Short mmCIF file of C-alpha atoms in Angstrom, two decimals:
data_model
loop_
_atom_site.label_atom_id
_atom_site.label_comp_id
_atom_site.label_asym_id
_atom_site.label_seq_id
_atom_site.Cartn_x
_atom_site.Cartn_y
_atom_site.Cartn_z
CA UNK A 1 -18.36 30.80 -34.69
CA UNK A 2 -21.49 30.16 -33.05
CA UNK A 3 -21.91 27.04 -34.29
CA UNK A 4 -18.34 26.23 -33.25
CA UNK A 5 -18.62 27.06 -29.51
CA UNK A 6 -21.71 24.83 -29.45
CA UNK A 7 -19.77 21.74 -30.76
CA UNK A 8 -17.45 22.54 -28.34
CA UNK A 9 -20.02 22.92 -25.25
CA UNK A 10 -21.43 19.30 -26.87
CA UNK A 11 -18.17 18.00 -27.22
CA UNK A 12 -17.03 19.33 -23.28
CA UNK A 13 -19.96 17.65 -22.27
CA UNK A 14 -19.44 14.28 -23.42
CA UNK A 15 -16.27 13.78 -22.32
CA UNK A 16 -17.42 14.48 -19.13
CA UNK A 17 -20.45 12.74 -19.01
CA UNK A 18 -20.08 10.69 -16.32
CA UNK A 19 -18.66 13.35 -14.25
CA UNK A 20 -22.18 15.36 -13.75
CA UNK A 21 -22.27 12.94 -10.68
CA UNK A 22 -18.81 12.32 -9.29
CA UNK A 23 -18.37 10.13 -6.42
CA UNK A 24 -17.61 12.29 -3.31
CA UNK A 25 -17.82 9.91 -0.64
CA UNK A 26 -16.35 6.89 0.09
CA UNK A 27 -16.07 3.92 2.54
CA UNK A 28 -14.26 1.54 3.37
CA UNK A 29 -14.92 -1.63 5.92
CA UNK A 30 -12.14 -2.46 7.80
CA UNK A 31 -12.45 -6.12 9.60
CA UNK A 32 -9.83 -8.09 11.80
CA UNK A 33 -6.71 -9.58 9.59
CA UNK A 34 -7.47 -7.23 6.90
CA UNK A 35 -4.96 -7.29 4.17
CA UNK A 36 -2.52 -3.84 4.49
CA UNK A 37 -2.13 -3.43 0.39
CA UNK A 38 -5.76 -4.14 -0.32
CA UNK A 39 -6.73 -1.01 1.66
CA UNK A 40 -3.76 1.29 1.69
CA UNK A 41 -2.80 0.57 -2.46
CA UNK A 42 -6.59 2.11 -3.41
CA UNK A 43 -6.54 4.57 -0.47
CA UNK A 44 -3.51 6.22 -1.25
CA UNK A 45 -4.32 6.90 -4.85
CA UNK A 46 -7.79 8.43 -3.15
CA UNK A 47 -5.55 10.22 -0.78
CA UNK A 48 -3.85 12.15 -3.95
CA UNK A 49 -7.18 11.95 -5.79
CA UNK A 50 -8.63 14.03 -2.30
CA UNK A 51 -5.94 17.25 -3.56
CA UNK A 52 -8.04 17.51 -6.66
CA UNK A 53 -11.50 16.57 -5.83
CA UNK A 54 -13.95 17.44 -2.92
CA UNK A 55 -14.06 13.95 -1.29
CA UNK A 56 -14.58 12.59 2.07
CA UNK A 57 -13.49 8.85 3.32
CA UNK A 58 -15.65 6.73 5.96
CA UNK A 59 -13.27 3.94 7.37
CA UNK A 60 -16.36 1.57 8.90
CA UNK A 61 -16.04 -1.59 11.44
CA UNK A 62 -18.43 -3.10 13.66
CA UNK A 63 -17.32 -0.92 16.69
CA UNK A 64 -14.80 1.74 17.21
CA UNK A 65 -11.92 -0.05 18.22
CA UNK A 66 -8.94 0.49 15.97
CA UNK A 67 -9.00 -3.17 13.43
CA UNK A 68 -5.54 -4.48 13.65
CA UNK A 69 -4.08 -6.52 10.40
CA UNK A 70 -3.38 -9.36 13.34
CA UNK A 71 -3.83 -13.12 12.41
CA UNK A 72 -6.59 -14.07 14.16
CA UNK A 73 -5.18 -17.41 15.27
CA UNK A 74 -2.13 -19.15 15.93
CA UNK A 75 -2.42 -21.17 13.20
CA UNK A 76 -2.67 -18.29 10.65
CA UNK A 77 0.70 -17.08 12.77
CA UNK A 78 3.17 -19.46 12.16
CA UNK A 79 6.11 -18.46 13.35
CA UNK A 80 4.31 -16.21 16.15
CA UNK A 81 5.56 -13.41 14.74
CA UNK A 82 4.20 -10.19 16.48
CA UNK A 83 3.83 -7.82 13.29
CA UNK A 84 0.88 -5.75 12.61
CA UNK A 85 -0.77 -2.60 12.37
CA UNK A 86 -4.09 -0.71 13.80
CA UNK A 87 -6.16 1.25 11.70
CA UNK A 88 -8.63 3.70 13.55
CA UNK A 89 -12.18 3.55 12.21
CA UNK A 90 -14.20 6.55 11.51
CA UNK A 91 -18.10 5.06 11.94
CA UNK A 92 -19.57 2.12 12.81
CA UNK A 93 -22.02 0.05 10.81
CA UNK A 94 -24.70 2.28 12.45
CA UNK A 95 -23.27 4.93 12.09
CA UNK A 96 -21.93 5.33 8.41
CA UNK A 97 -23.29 8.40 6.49
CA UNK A 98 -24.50 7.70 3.04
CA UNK A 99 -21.77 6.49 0.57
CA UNK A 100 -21.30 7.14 -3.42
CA UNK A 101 -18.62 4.30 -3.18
CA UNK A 102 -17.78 1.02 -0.88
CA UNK A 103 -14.47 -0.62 -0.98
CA UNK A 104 -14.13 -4.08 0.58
CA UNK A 105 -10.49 -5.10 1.04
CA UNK A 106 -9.67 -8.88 1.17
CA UNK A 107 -6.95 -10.95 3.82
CA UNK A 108 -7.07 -13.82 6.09
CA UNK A 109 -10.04 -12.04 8.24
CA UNK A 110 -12.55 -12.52 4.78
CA UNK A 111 -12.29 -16.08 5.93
CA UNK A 112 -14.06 -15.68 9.61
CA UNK A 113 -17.07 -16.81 10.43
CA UNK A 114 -18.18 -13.97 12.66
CA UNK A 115 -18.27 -11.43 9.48
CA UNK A 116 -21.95 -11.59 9.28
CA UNK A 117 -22.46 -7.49 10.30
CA UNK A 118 -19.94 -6.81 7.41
CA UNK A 119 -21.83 -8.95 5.30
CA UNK A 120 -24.84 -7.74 5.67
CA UNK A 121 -23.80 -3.92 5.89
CA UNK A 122 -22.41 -4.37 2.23
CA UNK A 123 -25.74 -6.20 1.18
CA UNK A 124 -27.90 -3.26 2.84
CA UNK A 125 -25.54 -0.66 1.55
CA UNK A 126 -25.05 -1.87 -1.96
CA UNK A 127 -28.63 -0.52 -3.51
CA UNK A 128 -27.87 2.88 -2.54
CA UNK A 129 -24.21 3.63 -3.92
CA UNK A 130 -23.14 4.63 -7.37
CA UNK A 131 -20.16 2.18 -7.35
CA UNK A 132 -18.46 -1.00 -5.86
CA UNK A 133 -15.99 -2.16 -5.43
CA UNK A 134 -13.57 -5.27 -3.99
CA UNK A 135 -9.97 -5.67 -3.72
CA UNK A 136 -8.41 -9.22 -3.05
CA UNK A 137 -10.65 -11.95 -1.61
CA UNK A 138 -13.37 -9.24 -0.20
CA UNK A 139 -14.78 -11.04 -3.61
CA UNK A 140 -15.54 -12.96 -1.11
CA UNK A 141 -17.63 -10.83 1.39
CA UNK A 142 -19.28 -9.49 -1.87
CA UNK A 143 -20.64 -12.96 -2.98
CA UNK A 144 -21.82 -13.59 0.46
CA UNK A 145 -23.79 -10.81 0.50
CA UNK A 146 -25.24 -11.80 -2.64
CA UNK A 147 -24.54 -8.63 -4.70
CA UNK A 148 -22.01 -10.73 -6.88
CA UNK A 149 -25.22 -12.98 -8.20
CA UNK A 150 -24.94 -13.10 -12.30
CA UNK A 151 -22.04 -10.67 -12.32
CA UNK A 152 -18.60 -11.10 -13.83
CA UNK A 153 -15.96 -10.66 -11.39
CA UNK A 154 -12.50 -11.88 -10.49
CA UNK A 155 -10.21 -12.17 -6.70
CA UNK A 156 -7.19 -13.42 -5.09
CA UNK A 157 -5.63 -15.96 -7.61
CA UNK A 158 -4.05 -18.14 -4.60
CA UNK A 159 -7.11 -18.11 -2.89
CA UNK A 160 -8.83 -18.23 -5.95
CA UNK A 161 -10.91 -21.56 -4.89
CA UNK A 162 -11.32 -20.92 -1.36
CA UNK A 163 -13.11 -18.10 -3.04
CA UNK A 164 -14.98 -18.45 -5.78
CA UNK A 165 -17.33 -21.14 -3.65
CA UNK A 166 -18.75 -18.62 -2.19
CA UNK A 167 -20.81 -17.32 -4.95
CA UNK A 168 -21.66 -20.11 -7.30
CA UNK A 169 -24.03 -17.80 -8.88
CA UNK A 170 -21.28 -15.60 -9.97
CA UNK A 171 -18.97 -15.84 -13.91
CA UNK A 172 -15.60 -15.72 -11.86
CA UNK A 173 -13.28 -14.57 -14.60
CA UNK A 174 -9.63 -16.38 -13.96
CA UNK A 175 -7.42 -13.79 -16.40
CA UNK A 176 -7.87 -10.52 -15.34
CA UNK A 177 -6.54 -7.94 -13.25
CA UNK A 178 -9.78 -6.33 -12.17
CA UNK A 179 -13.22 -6.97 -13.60
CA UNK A 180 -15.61 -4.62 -14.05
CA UNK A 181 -19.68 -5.63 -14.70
CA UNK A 182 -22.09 -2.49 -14.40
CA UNK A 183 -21.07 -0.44 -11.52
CA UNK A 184 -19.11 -3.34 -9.71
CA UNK A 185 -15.85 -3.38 -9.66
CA UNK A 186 -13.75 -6.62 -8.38
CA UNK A 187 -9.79 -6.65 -8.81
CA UNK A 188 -7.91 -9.82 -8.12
CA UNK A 189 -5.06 -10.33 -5.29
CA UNK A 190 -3.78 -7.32 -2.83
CA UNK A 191 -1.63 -5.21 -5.37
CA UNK A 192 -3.91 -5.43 -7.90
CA UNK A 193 -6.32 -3.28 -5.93
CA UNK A 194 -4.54 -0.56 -6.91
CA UNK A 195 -4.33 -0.77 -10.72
CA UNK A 196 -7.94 -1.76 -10.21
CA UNK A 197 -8.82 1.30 -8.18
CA UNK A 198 -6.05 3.82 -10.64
CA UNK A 199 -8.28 2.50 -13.46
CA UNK A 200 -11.80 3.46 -11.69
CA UNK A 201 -10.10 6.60 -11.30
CA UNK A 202 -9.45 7.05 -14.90
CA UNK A 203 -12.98 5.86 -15.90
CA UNK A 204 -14.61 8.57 -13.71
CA UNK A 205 -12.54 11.25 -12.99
CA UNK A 206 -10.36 11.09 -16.68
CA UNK A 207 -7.54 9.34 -18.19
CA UNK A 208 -5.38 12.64 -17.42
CA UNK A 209 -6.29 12.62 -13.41
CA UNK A 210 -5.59 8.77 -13.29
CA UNK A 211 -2.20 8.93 -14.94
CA UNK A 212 -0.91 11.96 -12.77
CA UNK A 213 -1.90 10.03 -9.46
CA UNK A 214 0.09 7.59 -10.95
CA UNK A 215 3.29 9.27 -11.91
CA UNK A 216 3.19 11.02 -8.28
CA UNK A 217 3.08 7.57 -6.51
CA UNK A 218 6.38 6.55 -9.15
CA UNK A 219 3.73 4.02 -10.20
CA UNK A 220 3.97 2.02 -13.07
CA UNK A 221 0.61 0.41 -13.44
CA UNK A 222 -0.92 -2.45 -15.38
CA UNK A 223 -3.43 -0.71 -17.80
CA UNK A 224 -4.70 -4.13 -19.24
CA UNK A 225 -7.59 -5.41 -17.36
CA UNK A 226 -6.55 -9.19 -18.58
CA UNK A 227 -2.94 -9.08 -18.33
CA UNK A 228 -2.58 -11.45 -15.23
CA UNK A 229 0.83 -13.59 -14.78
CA UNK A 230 -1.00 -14.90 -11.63
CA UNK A 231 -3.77 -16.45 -13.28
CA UNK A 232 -1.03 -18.93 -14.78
CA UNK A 233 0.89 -18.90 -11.98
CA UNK A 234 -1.43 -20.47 -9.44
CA UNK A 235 -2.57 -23.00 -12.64
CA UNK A 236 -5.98 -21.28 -13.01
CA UNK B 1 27.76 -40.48 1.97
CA UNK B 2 29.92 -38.29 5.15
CA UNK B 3 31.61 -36.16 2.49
CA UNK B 4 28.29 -35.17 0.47
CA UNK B 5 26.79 -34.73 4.16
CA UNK B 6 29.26 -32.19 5.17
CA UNK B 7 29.29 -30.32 1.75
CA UNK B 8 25.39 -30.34 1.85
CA UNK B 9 25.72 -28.58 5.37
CA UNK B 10 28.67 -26.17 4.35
CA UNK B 11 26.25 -25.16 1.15
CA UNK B 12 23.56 -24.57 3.03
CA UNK B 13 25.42 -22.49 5.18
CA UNK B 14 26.67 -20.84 2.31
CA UNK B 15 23.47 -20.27 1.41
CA UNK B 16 22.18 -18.51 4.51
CA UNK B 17 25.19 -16.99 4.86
CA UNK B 18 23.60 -13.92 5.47
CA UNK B 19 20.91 -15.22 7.45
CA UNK B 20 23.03 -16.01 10.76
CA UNK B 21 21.96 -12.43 12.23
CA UNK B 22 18.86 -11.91 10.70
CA UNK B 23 17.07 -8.72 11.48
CA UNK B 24 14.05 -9.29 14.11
CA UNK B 25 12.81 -6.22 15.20
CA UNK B 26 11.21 -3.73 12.63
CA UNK B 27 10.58 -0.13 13.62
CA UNK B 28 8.80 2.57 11.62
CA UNK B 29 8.22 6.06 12.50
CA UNK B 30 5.10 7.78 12.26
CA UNK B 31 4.55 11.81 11.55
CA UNK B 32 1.66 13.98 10.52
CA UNK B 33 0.64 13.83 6.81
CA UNK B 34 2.72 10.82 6.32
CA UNK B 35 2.28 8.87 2.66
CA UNK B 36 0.23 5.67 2.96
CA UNK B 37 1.53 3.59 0.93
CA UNK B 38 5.30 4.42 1.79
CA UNK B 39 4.62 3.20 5.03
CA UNK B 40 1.37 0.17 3.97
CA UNK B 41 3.96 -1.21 0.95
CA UNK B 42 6.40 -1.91 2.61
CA UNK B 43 4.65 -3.22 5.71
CA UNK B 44 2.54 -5.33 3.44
CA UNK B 45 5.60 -7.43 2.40
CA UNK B 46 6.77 -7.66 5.91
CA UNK B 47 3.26 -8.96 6.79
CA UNK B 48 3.98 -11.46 5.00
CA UNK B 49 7.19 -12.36 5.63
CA UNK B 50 6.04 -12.11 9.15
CA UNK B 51 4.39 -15.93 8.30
CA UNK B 52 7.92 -17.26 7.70
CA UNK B 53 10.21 -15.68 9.94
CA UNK B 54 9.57 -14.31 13.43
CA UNK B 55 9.67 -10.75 13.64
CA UNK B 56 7.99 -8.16 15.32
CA UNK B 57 7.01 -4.43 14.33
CA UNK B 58 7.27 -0.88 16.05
CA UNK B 59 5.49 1.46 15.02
CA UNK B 60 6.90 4.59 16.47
CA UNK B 61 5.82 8.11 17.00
CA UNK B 62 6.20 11.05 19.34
CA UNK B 63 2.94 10.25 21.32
CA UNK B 64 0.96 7.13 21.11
CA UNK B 65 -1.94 9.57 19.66
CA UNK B 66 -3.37 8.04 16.53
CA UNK B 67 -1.01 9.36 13.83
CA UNK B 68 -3.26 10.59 10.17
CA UNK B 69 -2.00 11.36 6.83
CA UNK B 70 -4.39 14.29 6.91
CA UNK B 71 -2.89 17.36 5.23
CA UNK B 72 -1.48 19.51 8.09
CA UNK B 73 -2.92 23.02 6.40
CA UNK B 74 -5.31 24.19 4.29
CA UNK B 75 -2.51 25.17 0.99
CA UNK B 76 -2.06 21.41 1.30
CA UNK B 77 -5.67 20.73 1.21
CA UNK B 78 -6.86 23.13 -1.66
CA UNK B 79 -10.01 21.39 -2.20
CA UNK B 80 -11.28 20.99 1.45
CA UNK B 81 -11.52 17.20 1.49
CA UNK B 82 -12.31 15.09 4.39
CA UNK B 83 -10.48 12.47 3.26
CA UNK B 84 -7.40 10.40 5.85
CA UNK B 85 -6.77 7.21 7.72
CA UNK B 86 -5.33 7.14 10.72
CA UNK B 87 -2.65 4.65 12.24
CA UNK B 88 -2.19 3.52 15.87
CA UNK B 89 1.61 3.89 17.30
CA UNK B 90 2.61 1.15 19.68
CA UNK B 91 5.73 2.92 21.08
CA UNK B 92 7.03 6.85 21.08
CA UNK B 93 10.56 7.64 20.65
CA UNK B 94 11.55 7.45 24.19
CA UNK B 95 9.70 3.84 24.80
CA UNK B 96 11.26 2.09 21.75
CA UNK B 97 12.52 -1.52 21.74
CA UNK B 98 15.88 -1.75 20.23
CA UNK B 99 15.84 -2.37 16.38
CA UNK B 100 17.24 -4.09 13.84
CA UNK B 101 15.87 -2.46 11.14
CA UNK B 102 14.03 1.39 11.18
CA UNK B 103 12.11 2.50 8.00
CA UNK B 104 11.24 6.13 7.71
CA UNK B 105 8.91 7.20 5.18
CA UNK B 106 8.16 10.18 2.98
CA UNK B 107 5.17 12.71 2.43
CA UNK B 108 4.08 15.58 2.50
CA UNK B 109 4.81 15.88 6.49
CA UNK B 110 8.43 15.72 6.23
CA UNK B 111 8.19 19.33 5.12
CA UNK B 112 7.20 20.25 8.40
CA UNK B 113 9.25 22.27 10.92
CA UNK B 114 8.38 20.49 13.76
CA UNK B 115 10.04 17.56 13.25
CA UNK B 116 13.01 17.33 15.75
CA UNK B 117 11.90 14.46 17.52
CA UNK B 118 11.59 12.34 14.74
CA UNK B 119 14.86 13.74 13.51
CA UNK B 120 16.63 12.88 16.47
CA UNK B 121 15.41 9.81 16.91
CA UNK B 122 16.44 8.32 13.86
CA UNK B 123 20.12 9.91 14.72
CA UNK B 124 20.49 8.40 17.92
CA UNK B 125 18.82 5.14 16.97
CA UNK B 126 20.94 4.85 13.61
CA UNK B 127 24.46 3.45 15.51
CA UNK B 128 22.15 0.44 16.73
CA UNK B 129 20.83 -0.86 13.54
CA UNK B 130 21.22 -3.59 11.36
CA UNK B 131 19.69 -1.82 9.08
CA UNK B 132 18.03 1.57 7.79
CA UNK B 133 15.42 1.99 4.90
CA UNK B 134 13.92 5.04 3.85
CA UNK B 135 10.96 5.61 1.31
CA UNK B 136 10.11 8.47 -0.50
CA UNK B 137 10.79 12.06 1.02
CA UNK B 138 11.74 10.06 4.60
CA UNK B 139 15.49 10.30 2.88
CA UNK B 140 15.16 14.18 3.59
CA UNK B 141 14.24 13.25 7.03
CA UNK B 142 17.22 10.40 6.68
CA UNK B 143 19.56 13.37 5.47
CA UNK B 144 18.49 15.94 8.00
CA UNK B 145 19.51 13.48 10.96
CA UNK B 146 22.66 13.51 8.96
CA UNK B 147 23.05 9.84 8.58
CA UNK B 148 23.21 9.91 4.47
CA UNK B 149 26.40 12.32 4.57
CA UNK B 150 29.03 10.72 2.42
CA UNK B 151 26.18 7.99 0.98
CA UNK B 152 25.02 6.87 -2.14
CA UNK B 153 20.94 7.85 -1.82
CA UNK B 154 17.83 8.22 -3.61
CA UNK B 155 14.58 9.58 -3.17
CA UNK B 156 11.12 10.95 -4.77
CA UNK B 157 11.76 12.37 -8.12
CA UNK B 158 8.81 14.57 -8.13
CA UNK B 159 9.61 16.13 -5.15
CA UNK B 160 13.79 15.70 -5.77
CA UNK B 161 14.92 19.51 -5.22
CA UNK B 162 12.98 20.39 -2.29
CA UNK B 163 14.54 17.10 -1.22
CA UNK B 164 18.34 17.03 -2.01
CA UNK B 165 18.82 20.31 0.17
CA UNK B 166 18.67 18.81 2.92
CA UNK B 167 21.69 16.47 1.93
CA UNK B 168 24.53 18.41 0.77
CA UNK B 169 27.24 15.60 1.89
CA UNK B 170 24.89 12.97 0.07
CA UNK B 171 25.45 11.26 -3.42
CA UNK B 172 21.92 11.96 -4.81
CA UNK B 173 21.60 9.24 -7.65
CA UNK B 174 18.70 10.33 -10.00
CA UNK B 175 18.21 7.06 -11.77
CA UNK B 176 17.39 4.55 -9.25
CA UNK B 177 14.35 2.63 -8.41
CA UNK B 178 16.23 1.96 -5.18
CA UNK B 179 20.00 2.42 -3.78
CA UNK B 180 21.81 0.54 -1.14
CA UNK B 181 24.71 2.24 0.14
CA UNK B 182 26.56 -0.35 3.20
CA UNK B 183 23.54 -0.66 5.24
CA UNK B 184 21.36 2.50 3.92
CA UNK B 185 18.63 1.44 2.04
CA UNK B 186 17.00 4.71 0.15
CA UNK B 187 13.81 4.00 -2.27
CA UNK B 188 12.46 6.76 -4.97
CA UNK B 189 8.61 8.03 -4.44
CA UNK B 190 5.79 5.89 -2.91
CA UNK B 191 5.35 2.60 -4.58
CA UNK B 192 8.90 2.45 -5.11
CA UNK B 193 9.42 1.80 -1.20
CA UNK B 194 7.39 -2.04 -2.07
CA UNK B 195 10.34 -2.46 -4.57
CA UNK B 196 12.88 -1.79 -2.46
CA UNK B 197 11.63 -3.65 0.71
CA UNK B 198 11.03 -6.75 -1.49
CA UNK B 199 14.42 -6.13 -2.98
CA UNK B 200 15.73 -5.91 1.06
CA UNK B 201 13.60 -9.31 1.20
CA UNK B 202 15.58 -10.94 -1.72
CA UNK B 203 18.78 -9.70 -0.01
CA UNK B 204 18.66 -10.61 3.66
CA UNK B 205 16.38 -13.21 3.57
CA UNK B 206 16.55 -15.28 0.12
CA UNK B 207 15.42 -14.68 -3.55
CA UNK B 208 12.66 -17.70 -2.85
CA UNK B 209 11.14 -15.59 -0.25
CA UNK B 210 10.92 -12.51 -1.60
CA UNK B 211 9.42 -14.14 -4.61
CA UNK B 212 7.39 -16.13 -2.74
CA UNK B 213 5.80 -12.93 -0.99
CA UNK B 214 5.74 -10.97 -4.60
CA UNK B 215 3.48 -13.72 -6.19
CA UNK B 216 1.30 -13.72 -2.81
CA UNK B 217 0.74 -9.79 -3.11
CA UNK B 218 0.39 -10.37 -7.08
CA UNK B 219 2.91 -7.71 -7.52
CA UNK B 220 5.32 -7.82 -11.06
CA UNK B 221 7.98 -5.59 -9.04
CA UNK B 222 10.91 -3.93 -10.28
CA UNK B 223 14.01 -6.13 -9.86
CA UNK B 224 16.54 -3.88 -11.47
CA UNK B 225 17.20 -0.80 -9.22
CA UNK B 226 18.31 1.29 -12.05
CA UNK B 227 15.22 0.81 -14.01
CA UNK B 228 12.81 4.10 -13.06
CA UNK B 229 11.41 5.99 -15.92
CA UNK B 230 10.12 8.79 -13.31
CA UNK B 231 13.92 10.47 -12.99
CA UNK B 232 13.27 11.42 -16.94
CA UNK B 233 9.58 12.08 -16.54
CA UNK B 234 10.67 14.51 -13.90
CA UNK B 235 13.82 15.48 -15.57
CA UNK B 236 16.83 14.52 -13.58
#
């Protein structure tokens, strides 16, 4: 009997091994023309994630101001449509607390030239979380800030080699829905942030918490990291 | 040569048949504790359609306060986490443009009490629209203003009978990824509401385009509005 409950203390602890040091908080940078899905499809699972676990979100910009999804230029607005929405940051680049996990969205803002604060808040910021990870061409910001040097990652398949020249340094994997390499995490294009961010929640928090968020978002998600019509799709 | 011309022009008409009074303006409301991604998928594949159509988006609330989905008490909050986004309106009920189109979404918010403004509003505004979508729990809001008595609906599984009450006239239809009753559009829980928008897409303004906007969010959706495995996983 003895003997038993000590297997079972061994056994309790190893399948939650990597929960002795759970995330608990997390940030995300917000930056004009963000893409809606890339943050909203990972924040809401963290928003169901937030009734079970102790967590706290930091939404970070360069100032205050709410960041709008808004084209930044007429010729990313086509039609001159007048459709968007603000998100209200929580801290500034200065003012961030300290972070156990980053999320950089993608959208037609990764493409600016005037991202270098973002850039280099993810570069300064990297060496001091447990996890990272992109959704969607914030690949992108990630190679630019140099963290995405010999790692394996993946982003946006249509924008797949507007991307990828940004970190020639970096195994771009073509097939996959998310990539992970140590504790980066990169998921290709905007919906794909959320299988990628459902299956980070399964790898840390358990197969059983990941699955339930799921069901209660009515979600069914793509469990296979290399299933990826798009990859074909956009001739990749 | 004349005769092809004129059957070219009477196909294409065809074609866009339903396009000659195509929806413009796009309202949604905003509440307390409102679900994310009812309100972000949806908006997501408007964003983009917003690059091939001009349209333009409300996003409505009773103040033009920033509106969070922070849990409005502590029973909804059990393990104290910090963890919200929160979403600039543009208008408040009484300053909203006309619309073609309102979308009301779920969460845990449309349990609230307090919620006779928002009710209203989508009562009064209903007679003007081309069209009315809700996601999630917003049918409960939908079927509180009264505007789903007599209708084929849907709505979250999960949270189905706390839902239904509030539509005793209403056709609840358990099995439905979506349902589209004359111009009611009602989506099942959270992600379901991208489904249902892109299947609104397909409808109103062409299969290419909502296809189009599918492949540019990477999203497989659901294309058969009968096909959701959550009405047995919650057992309706």
């Amino acid at each position: 009997m003895f003997k038993l409950l000590i297997l079972f203390v061994s056994l309790a602890g190893q399948a939650t091994a990597a929960t002795t040091n759970l995330p608990v908080s997390f940030g995300v940078v917000l930056f004009p023309a963000f893409q809606a899905l890339d943050v909203f499809g990972p924040l809401d699972a963290l928003n169901l994630l937030a009734f079970q676990y102790p967590v706290n979100l930091s939404l970070i910009a360069g100032t205050l101001d709410p960041v709008s999804t808004k084209p930044r230029s007429g010729a990313m607005n086509p039609m001159n449509s007048n459709f968007s929405e603000s998100v209200l940051p929580t801290h500034t680049f200065a003012t961030a607390p300290p972070l156990d996990v980053l999320i950089v969205p993608g959208g037609l803002g990764t493409r600016a030239t005037d991202l270098n604060d973002t850039i280099d808040f993810v570069r300064e910021t990297f060496p001091t979380l447990q996890y990272f990870v992109s959704v969607c061409t914030g690949a992108g910001i990630a190679a630019r800030a140099g963290i995405l040097d010999g790692k394996d990652a993946t982003t946006n398949k249509r924008a797949w080699n507007s991307t990828v020249v940004w970190g020639p340094q970096t195994n771009w994997i073509t097939h996959a829905r998310w990539v992970v390499d140590g504790n980066i995490w990169t998921t290709s294009g905007v919906s794909a942030g959320l299988d990628g961010m459902l299956a980070f929640i399964d790898a840390i928090y358990g197969a059983d918490v990941a699955l339930n968020i799921a069901n209660g978002m009515e979600y069914v998600r793509v469990t296979n990291s290399s299933d990826d019509p798009f990859a074909d799709l956009y001739g990749l």
